[in-house]
CSV table of C-alpha atoms in Angstrom, one decimal:
chain,number,residue,atom,x,y,z
A,244,MET,CA,-43.5,11.8,-59.2
A,245,GLU,CA,-43.1,8.1,-57.6
A,246,SER,CA,-39.7,8.1,-60.0
A,247,LEU,CA,-38.4,11.3,-58.3
A,248,ARG,CA,-39.3,10.0,-54.8
A,249,THR,CA,-37.2,6.8,-55.9
A,250,HIS,CA,-34.4,8.3,-56.6
A,251,LEU,CA,-34.5,10.9,-53.5
A,252,ARG,CA,-35.0,7.8,-51.4
A,253,ARG,CA,-31.9,6.3,-53.3
A,254,MET,CA,-30.3,9.2,-53.0
A,255,ARG,CA,-30.4,8.7,-48.9
A,256,ASP,CA,-29.8,5.4,-48.7
A,257,ALA,CA,-26.5,6.0,-50.5
A,258,ALA,CA,-25.8,8.9,-48.1
A,259,ASP,CA,-26.4,6.2,-45.2
A,260,ALA,CA,-24.2,3.8,-46.8
A,261,GLY,CA,-21.5,5.9,-47.4
A,262,SER,CA,-22.0,5.1,-51.3
A,263,LEU,CA,-20.6,8.5,-53.4
A,264,HIS,CA,-21.0,6.6,-56.4
A,265,ASP,CA,-24.7,5.5,-55.6
A,266,GLN,CA,-25.5,8.7,-54.8
A,267,VAL,CA,-24.3,10.5,-58.1
A,268,ARG,CA,-26.0,7.6,-60.3
A,269,HIS,CA,-29.5,8.5,-58.1
A,270,GLY,CA,-28.6,12.1,-58.6
A,271,VAL,CA,-28.2,12.2,-62.3
A,272,ALA,CA,-30.9,9.8,-62.6
A,273,PHE,CA,-33.3,12.2,-60.7
A,274,HIS,CA,-32.5,14.9,-63.0
A,275,ARG,CA,-32.6,12.8,-65.8
A,276,GLU,CA,-36.4,12.3,-65.1
A,277,ILE,CA,-36.9,16.1,-65.0
A,278,VAL,CA,-35.4,16.6,-68.3
A,279,LYS,CA,-37.3,13.5,-69.8
A,280,ALA,CA,-40.4,14.7,-68.4
A,281,SER,CA,-40.1,18.2,-70.5
A,282,GLY,CA,-40.9,16.0,-74.0
A,283,ASN,CA,-38.1,18.3,-75.6
A,284,ALA,CA,-35.9,15.0,-77.2
A,285,VAL,CA,-33.2,18.0,-78.3
A,286,LEU,CA,-33.1,18.8,-74.4
A,287,LEU,CA,-32.6,15.7,-73.5
A,288,SER,CA,-30.1,14.8,-75.9
A,289,VAL,CA,-28.0,17.7,-75.3
A,290,TRP,CA,-28.2,16.7,-71.8
A,291,GLU,CA,-26.9,13.3,-71.8
A,292,SER,CA,-24.1,14.6,-74.2
A,293,LEU,CA,-22.7,16.8,-71.3
A,294,GLY,CA,-21.0,14.2,-69.4
A,295,ILE,CA,-23.3,15.1,-66.0
A,296,GLU,CA,-22.1,12.1,-64.3
A,297,VAL,CA,-18.4,13.5,-64.0
A,298,TRP,CA,-19.6,16.7,-63.1
A,299,THR,CA,-21.7,15.8,-60.6
A,300,HIS,CA,-19.4,13.8,-59.0
A,301,LEU,CA,-17.0,16.4,-58.9
A,302,SER,CA,-19.0,19.0,-58.1
A,303,ILE,CA,-20.5,16.7,-54.6
A,304,ARG,CA,-16.9,16.0,-53.8
A,305,LEU,CA,-16.1,19.5,-53.9
A,306,PHE,CA,-18.9,21.9,-52.8
A,307,ARG,CA,-21.3,19.2,-51.1
A,308,MET,CA,-19.1,17.3,-48.4
A,309,ARG,CA,-21.6,16.2,-46.4
A,310,PRO,CA,-23.7,13.6,-48.4
A,311,HIS,CA,-27.0,13.8,-46.5
A,312,GLU,CA,-27.1,17.6,-47.4
A,313,ASN,CA,-26.8,16.5,-51.2
A,314,ALA,CA,-29.7,14.4,-50.6
A,315,ALA,CA,-31.9,16.5,-48.9
A,316,ASP,CA,-31.4,19.3,-51.3
A,317,HIS,CA,-33.3,17.9,-53.7
A,318,GLU,CA,-36.7,17.2,-51.2
A,319,PRO,CA,-37.9,20.6,-52.3
A,320,LEU,CA,-37.8,19.9,-55.6
A,321,VAL,CA,-40.0,17.0,-55.6
A,322,GLU,CA,-42.4,19.2,-53.5
A,323,ALA,CA,-42.5,21.7,-55.6
A,324,PHE,CA,-43.4,20.0,-58.2
A,325,GLU,CA,-46.2,17.8,-56.4
A,326,ARG,CA,-48.2,21.1,-55.4
A,327,GLY,CA,-47.8,22.2,-58.9
A,328,ASP,CA,-45.6,25.1,-58.2
A,329,PRO,CA,-45.3,27.8,-60.8
A,330,GLU,CA,-42.0,28.7,-59.5
A,331,VAL,CA,-40.4,25.1,-59.4
A,332,GLY,CA,-37.9,26.2,-62.5
A,333,VAL,CA,-36.4,28.9,-60.4
A,334,LEU,CA,-36.2,26.4,-57.3
A,335,LEU,CA,-34.7,24.1,-60.0
A,336,ARG,CA,-31.9,26.7,-61.5
A,337,GLU,CA,-31.3,27.6,-57.9
A,338,HIS,CA,-30.7,24.0,-57.0
A,339,VAL,CA,-28.4,23.3,-60.3
A,340,LEU,CA,-26.5,26.7,-59.7
A,341,GLY,CA,-26.1,25.4,-55.8
A,342,TYR,CA,-23.7,23.1,-57.2
A,343,ALA,CA,-21.3,25.6,-59.1
A,344,PRO,CA,-18.8,27.4,-57.9
A,345,ALA,CA,-19.0,31.1,-57.0
A,346,GLY,CA,-17.7,32.8,-59.7
A,347,PRO,CA,-15.8,36.3,-58.7
A,348,GLY,CA,-17.6,38.8,-56.8
A,349,GLU,CA,-20.4,36.2,-56.0
A,350,THR,CA,-21.1,34.4,-52.9
A,351,THR,CA,-23.0,30.9,-52.4
């Protein structure tokens, strides 16, 4: 949990500084910690092969124009993990899908 809090704090600091690069770097590290905590080496290997940094950079630029909004979106995840919320998987899925464009007939 400390690592997630650290990356969340650094995302906020990057937003304050106007550094998209650092916000992406810490956002990716935040999510990597979650994938790593699954204990699934295959999942981690696949996740690392996806070029997450590129997709994160593009999604923030294209769909999340306000950097503080991006950092704030991660707070509910940390809180859910801290309280052992059984719905954290649903929250995580909604969080990730919130950075994708809506498909035909869908709304964000």
